[in-house]
CSV table of C-alpha atoms in Angstrom, one decimal:
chain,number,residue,atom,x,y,z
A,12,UNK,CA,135.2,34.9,74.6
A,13,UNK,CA,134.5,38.7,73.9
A,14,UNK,CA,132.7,40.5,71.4
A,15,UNK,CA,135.3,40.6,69.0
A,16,UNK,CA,134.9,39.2,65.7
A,17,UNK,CA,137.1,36.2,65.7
A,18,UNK,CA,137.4,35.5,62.0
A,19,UNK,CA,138.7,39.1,62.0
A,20,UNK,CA,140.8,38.5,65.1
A,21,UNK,CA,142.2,35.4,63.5
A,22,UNK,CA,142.9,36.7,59.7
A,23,UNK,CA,144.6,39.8,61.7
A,24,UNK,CA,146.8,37.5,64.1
A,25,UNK,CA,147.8,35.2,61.2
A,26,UNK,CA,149.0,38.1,59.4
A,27,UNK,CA,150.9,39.4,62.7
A,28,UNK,CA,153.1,36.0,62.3
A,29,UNK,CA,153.9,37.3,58.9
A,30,UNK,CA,155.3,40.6,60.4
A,31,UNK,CA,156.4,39.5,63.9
A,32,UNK,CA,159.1,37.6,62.1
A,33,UNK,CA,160.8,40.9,61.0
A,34,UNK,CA,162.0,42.1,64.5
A,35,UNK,CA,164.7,40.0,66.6
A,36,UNK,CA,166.0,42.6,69.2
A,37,UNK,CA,165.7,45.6,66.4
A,38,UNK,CA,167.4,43.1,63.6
A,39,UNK,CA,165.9,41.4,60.7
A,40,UNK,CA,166.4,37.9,60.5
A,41,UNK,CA,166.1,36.4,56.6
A,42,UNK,CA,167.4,32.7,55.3
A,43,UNK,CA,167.2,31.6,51.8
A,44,UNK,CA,165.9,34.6,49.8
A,45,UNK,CA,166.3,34.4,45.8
A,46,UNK,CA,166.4,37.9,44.9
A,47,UNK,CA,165.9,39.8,41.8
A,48,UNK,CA,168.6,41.5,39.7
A,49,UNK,CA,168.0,45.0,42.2
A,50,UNK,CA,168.4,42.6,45.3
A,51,UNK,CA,165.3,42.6,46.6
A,52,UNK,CA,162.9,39.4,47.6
A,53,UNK,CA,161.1,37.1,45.4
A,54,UNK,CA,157.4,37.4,45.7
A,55,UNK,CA,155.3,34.5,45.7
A,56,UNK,CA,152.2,34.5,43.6
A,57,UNK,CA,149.0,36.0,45.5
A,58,UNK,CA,151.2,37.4,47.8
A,59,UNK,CA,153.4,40.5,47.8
A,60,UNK,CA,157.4,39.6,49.1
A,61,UNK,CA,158.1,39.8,52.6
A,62,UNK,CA,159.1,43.3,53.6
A,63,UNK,CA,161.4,44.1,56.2
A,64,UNK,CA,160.8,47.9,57.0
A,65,UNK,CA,157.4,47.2,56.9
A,66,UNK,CA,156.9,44.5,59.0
A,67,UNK,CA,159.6,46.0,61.8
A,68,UNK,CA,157.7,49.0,62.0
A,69,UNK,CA,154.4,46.9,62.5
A,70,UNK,CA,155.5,44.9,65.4
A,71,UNK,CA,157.6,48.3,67.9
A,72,UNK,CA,155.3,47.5,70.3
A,73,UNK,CA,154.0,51.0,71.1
A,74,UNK,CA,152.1,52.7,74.4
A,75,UNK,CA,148.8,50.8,74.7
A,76,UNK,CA,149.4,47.8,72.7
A,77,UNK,CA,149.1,46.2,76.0
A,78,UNK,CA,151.8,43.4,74.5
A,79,UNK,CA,155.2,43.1,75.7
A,80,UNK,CA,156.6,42.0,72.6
A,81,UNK,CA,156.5,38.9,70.1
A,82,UNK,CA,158.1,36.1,68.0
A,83,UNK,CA,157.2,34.8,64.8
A,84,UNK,CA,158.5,32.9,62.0
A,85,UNK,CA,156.9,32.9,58.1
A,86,UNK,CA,157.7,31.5,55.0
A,87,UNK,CA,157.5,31.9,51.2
A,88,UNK,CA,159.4,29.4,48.7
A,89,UNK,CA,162.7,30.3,48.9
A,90,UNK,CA,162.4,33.0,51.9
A,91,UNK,CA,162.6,32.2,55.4
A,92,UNK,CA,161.8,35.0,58.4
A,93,UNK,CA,162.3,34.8,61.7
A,94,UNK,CA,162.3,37.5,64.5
A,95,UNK,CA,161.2,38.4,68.1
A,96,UNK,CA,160.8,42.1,69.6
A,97,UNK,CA,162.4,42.3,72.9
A,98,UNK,CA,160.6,41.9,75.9
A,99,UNK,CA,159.1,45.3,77.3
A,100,UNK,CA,158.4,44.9,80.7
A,101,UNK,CA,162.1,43.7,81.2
A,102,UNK,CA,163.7,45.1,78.7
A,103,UNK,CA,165.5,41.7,77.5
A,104,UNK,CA,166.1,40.5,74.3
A,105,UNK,CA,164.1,37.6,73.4
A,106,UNK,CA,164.8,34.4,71.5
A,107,UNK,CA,163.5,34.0,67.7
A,108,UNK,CA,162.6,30.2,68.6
A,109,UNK,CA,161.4,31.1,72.0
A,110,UNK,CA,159.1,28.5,73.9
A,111,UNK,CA,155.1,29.5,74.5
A,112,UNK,CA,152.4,28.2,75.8
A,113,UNK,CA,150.4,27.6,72.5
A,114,UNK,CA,146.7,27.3,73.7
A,115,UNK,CA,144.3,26.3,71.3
A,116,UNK,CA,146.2,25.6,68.6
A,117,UNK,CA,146.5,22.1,70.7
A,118,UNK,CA,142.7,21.4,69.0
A,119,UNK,CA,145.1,20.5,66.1
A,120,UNK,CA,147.2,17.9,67.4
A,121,UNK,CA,144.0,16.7,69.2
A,122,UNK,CA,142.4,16.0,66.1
A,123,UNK,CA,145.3,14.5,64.2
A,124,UNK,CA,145.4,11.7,67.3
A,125,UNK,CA,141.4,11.2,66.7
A,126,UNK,CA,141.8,10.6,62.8
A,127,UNK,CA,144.5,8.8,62.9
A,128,UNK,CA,142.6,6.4,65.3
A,129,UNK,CA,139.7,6.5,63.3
A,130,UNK,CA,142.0,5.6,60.3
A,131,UNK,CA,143.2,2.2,62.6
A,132,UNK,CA,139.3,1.7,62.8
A,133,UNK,CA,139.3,2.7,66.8
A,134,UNK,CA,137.3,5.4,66.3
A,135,UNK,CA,134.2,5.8,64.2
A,136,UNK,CA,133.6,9.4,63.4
A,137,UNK,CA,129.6,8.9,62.7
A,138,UNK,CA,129.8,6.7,66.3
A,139,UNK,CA,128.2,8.7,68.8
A,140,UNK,CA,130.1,10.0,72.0
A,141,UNK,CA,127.3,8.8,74.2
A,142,UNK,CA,128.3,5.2,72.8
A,143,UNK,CA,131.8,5.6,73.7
A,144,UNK,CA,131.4,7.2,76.9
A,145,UNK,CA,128.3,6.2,78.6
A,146,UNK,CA,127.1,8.5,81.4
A,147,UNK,CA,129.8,11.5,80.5
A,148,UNK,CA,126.9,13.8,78.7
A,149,UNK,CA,123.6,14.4,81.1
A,150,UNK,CA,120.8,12.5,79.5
A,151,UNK,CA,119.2,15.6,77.8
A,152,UNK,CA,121.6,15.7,75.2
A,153,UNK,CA,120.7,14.4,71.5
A,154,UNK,CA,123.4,12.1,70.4
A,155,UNK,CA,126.3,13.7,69.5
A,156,UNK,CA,128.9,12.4,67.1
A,157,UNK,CA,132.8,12.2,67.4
A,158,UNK,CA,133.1,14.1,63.9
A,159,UNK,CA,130.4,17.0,65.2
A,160,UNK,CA,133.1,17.4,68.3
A,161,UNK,CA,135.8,18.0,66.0
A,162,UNK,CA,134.0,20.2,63.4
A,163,UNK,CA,132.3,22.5,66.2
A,164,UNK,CA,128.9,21.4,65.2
A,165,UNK,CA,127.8,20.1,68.7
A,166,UNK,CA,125.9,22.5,69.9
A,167,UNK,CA,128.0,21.6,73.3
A,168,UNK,CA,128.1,24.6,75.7
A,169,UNK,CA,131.4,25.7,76.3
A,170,UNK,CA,133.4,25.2,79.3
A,171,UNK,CA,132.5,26.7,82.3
A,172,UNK,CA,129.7,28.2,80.4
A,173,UNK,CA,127.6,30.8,82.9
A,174,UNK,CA,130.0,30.7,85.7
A,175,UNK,CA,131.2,34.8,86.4
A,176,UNK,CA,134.0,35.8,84.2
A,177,UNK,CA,137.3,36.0,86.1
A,178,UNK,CA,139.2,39.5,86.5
A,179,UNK,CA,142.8,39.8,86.1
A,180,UNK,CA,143.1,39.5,89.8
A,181,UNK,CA,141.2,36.8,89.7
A,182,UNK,CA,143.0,34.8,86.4
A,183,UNK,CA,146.2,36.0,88.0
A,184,UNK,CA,145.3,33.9,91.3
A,185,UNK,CA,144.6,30.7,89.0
A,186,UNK,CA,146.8,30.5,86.7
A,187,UNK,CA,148.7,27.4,88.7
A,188,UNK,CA,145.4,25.7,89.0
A,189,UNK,CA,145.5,22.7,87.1
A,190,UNK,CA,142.2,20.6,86.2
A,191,UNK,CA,141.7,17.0,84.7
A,192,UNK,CA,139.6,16.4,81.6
A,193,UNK,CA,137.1,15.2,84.1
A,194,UNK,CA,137.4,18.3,86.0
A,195,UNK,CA,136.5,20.9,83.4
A,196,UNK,CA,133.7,18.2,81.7
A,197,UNK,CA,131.8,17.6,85.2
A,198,UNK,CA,132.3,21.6,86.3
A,199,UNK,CA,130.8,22.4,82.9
A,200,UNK,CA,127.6,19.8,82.7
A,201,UNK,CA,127.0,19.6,85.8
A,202,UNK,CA,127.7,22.6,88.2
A,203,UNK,CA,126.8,22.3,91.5
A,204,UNK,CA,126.8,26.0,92.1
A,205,UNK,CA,124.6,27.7,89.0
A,206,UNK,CA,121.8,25.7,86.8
A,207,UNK,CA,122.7,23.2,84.1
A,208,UNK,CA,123.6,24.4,80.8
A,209,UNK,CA,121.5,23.0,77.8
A,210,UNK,CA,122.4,22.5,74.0
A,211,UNK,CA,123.1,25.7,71.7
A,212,UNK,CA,121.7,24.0,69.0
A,213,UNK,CA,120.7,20.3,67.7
A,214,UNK,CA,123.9,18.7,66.7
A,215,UNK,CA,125.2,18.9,63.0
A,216,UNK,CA,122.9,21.6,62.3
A,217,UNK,CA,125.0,25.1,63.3
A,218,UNK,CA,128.7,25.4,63.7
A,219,UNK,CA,129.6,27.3,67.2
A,220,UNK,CA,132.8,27.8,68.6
A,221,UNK,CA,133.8,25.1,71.6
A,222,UNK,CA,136.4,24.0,73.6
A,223,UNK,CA,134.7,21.5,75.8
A,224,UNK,CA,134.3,19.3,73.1
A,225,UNK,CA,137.7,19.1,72.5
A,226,UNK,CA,137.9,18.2,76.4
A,227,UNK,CA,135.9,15.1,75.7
A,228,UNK,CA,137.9,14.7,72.8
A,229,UNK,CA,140.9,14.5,75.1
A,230,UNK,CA,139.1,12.3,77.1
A,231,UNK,CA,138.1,9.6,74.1
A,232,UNK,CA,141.6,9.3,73.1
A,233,UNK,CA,142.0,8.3,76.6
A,234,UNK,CA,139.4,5.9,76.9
A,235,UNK,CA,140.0,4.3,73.4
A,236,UNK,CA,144.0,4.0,73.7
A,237,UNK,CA,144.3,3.3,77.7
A,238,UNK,CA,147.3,5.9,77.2
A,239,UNK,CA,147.4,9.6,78.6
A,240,UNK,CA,147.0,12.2,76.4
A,241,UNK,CA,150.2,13.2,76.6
A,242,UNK,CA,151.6,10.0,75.9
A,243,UNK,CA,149.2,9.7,72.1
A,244,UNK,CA,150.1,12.9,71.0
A,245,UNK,CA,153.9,12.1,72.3
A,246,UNK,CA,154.1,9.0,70.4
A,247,UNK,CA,152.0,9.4,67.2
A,248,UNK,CA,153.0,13.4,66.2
A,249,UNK,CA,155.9,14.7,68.6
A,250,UNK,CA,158.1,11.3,68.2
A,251,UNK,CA,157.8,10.6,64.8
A,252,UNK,CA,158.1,14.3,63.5
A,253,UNK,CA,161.0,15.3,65.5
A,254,UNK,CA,159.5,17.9,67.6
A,255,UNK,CA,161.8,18.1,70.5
A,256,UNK,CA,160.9,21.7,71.4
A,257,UNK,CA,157.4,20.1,71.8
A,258,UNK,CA,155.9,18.9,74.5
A,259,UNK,CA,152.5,18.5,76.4
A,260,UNK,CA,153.7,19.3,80.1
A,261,UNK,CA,150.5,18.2,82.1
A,262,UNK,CA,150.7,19.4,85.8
A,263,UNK,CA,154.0,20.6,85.5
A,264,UNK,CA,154.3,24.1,85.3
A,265,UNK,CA,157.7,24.7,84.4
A,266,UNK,CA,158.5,26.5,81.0
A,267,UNK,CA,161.4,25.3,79.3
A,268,UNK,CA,164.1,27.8,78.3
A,269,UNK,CA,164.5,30.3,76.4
A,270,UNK,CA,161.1,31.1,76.8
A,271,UNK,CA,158.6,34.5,75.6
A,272,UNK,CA,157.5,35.6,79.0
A,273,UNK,CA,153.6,36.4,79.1
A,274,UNK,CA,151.5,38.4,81.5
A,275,UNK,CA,148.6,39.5,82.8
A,276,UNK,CA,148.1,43.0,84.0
A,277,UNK,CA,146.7,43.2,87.9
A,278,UNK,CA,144.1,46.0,89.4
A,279,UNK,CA,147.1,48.1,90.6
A,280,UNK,CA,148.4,48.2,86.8
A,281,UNK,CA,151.3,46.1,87.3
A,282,UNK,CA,152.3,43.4,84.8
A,283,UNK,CA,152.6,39.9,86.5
A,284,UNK,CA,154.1,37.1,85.0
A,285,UNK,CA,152.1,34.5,84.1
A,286,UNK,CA,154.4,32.7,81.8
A,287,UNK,CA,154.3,29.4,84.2
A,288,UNK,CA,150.2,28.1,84.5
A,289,UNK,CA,148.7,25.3,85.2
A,290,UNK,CA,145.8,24.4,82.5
A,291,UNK,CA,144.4,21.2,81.9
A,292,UNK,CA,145.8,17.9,79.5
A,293,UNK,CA,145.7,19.0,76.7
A,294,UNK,CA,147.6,22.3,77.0
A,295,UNK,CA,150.7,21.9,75.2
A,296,UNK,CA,154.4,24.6,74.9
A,297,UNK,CA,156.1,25.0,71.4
A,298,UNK,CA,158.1,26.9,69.4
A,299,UNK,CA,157.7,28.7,66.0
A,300,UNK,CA,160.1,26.2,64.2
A,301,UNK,CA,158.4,22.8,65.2
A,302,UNK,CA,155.1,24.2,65.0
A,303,UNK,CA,156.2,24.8,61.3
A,304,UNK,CA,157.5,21.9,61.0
A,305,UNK,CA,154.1,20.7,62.2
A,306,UNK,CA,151.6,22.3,60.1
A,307,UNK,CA,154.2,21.6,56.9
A,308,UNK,CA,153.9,18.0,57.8
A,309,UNK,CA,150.6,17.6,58.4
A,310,UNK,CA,149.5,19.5,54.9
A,311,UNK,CA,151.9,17.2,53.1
A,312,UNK,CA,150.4,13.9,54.3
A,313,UNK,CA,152.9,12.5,56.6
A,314,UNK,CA,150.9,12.1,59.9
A,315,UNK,CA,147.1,11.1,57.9
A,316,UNK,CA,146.1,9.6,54.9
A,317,UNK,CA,144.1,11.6,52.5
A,318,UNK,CA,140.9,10.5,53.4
A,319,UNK,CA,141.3,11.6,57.2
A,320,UNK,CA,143.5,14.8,56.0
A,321,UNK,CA,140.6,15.5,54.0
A,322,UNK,CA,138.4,16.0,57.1
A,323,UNK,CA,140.6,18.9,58.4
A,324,UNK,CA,139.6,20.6,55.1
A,325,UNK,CA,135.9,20.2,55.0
A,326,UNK,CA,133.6,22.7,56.4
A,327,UNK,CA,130.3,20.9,57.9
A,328,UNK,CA,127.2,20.8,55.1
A,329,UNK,CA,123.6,21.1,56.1
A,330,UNK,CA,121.3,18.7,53.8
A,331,UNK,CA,121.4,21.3,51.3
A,332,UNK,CA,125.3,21.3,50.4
A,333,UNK,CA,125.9,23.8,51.3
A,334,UNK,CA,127.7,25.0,54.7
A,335,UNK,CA,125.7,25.3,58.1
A,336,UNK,CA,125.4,28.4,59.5
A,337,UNK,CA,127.8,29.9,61.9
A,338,UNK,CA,125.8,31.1,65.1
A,339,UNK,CA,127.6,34.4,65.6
A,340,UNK,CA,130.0,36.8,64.5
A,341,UNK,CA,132.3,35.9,67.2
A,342,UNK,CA,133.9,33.6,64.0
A,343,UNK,CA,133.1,33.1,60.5
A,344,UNK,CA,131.5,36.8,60.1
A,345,UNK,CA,130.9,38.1,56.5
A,346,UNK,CA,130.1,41.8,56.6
A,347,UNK,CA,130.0,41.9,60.1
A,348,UNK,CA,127.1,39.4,60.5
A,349,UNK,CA,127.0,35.6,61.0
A,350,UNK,CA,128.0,33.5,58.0
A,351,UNK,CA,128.5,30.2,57.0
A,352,UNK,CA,130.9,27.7,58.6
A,353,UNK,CA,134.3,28.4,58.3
A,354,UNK,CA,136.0,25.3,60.7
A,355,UNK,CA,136.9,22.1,59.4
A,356,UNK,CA,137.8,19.2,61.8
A,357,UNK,CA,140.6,20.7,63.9
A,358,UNK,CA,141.7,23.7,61.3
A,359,UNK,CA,139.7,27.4,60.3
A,360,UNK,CA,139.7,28.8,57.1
A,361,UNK,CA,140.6,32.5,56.7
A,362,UNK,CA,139.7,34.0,53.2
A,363,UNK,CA,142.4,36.2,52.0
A,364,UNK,CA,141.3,39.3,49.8
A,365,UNK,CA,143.7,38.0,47.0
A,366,UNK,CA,142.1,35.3,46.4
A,367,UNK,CA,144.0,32.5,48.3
A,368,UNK,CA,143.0,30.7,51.4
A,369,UNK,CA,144.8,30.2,54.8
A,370,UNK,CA,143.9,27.1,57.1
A,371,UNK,CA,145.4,27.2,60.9
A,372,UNK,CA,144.6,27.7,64.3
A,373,UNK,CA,145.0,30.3,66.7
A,374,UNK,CA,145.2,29.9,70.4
A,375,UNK,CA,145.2,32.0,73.8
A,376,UNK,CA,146.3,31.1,77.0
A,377,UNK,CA,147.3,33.5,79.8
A,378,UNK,CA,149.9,35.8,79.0
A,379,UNK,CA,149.6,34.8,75.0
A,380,UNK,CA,147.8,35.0,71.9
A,381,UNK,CA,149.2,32.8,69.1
A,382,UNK,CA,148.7,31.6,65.8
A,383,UNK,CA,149.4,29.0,63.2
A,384,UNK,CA,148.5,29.1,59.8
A,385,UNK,CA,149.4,27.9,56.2
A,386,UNK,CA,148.0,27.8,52.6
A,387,UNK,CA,147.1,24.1,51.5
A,388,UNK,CA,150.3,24.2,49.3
A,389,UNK,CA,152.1,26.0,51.4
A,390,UNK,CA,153.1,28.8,49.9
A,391,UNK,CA,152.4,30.3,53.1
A,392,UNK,CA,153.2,29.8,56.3
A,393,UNK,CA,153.3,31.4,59.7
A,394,UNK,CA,153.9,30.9,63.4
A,395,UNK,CA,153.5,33.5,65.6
A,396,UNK,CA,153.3,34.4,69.8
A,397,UNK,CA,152.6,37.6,71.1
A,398,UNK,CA,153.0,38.5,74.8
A,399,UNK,CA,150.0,40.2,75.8
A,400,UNK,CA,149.9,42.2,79.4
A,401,UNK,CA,145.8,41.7,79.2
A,402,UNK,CA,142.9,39.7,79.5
A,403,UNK,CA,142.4,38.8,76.0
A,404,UNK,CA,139.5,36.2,75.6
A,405,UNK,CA,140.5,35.4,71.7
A,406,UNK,CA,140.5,38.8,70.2
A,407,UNK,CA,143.7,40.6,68.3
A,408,UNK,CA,146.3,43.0,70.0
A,409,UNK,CA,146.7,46.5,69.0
A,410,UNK,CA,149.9,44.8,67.3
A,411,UNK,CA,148.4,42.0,64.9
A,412,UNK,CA,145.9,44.6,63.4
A,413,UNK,CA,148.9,46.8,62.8
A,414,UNK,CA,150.5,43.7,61.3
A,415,UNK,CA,147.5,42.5,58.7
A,416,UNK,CA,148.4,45.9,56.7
A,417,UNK,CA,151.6,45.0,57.0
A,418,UNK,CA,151.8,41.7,55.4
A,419,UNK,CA,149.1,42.2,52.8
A,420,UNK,CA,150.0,45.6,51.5
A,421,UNK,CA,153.2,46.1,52.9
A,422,UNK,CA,153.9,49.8,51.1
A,423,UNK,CA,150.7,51.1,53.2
A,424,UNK,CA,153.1,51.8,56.1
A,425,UNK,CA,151.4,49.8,58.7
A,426,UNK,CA,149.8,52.0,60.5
């Protein structure tokens, strides 16, 4: 993780979706738009209508954007985008419903699997992890709970916490490298070559950023179900939904086609494609369309009841009401300094300056910075991956800033 503010990062990349739709090898791509008397496309309340011009000229990937190009898909009632820049460093079109590696925004589907357990009585979201599995956490930590794994209250550190950051060279070399839940769990608790780590925080009393809990996570569902984790989130949310573009490839590191390439820049200043990696379980390849059809889903109900759907909506309270603080302003900032909580179980919330509210998920993975994002009613939604050239560590490209302007005051220019 850099030093980027990731709220900003993440309001700026959910707005790139918005514009990334525009651009499918130069051509705009729109399905389904009402227009007005003049022609032009319906605006939904809160937000202004989707502008081609605007959000073209916001994703030309440009000399030091370090990204080679990007696909997208957004929706208002009634209008439909759908684009994809072509690919820079090959100079190939690119597919609007391209395949990508979709990073974190597998936290999602993780916690859809957990709650709908906990919904079969399975799991018991107050139940501490130590109680489900025994030994897994070194004996210093204060018990943690399942619901404190999925709301980033843990005060876990993350994974691989104060092992050396990897160069490009060096993330280029190991990108194949697969590792099991256990892997990443064991190398993170209990290093063999650098001292333990030790809790941020007490749990439930801070919300933190982590990806390690959702590596336990992975490994619950395991241990609860006696099924891979491939095979739950298969069978409870690709199955039933349809999602056949979907799929959570463990150790197999072939990318279905078409595909958005992605890449990592090495020492000599030569993009290298990166675009087929390794990862752990839970890393998971989609496309804009089903995640779309995903996050549409899920906000309507179909894969929780309300009670567990509620949880994804729910920012973490301290015993005073109101949320717990947010240890940085890596996420959550206000005013460029730490705020309160903004993660529910599995989802963020991004403020909007008009007023309305966006719950999603971005994710990065080698090669790709993505996002996934929708208003509670939908009146919004957006699915975008970029192809970065660079090490990224969660931060926006030079093209999503370009693109927030874009989306929310499209007549700015988008400069």
């Amino acid at each position: 993780m850099n030093t980027l503010v990731r709220r900003i990062a993440t309001l700026s990349l959910a707005c790139s979706a918005l514009v990334a739709t525009t651009a499918a090898g130069g051509a705009t791509a729109f399905a389904d738009a009402p227009a007005s008397s003049g022609g032009a496309p319906v605006s939904t309340p809160g937000f202004p209508a989707l502008d081609p011009a605007a959000l073209q000229a916001a994703i030309d990937i440009r000399p030091g954007d370090q990204a080679a190009g990007a696909i997208a898909r957004v929706a208002e009632p009634g209008q439909l985008w759908r684009g994809a820049s072509g690919d820079t460093v090959t100079g190939r079109s690119v597919a609007d419903n391209a395949h990508f590696h979709i990073g974190s925004i597998s936290k999602t589907f993780e916690t859809v699997v957990i709650l709908q357990l906990a919904q079969e009585g399975r799991i018991d979201l107050d139940q501490s992890v130590q109680s489900y599995l025994p030994g897994l956490l070194p004996d210093r930590y204060a018990p943690i709970t399942v619901r404190e794994l999925l709301n980033m209250t843990s005060g876990l550190p993350d994974v691989f916490e104060g092992a050396p950051a990897l160069t490009a060279d060096q993330q280029i070399a190991d990108h194949l490298q697969y590792r099991t839940f256990d892997d990443e769990i064991e190398g993170t608790l209990r290093p063999t070559d650098r001292p333990w780590p030790t809790a941020h925080f007490a749990p439930g009393t801070e919300q933190e950023y982590n990806s390690l809990g959702f590596r336990i996570g992975g490994a619950l569902i395991e241990h609860i179900t006696g099924n891979s984790y491939r095979d739950e989130v298969t069978s409870r949310i690709l199955d039933p939904l349809h999602l056949d573009q979907t799929s959570v490839p463990e150790d197999d590191p072939t990318m279905p086609r078409p595909y958005l390439h992605g890449y990592l820049t090495n020492s000599a200043g030569q993009p290298v494609d990166v675009s087929e990696q390794g990862g752990d379980p839970s890393n998971m390849i989609s496309t804009p369309a089903d995640l779309d059809h995903f996050i549409s889903a899920l906000f309507k109900g179909q894969l929780l009841p309300p009670a567990q759907l509620n949880e994804m909506f729910t920012l973490p309270k301290g015993p005073d009401g109101k949320p717990v603080p947010y240890t940085d302003t890596f996420n959550c900032a206000v005013a460029g300094k730490p705020g309160p909580a903004c993660f529910g179980a599995g989802l963020m919330s991004i403020p909007l300056p008009n007023g309305q509210t966006l719950w999603g998920k971005t994710g990065h993975d080698y090669g790709y910075v993505n996002g996934m994002f929708a208003t509670r009613d939908l009146s919004l939604r957006a699915v975008f991956s970029v192809s970065s050239t660079a090490v990224n560590n969660g931060g926006p490209s030079a093209v999503s800033d370009r693109l927030l302007g874009a989306v929310l005051a499209p007549g700015a220019g988008g400069k």
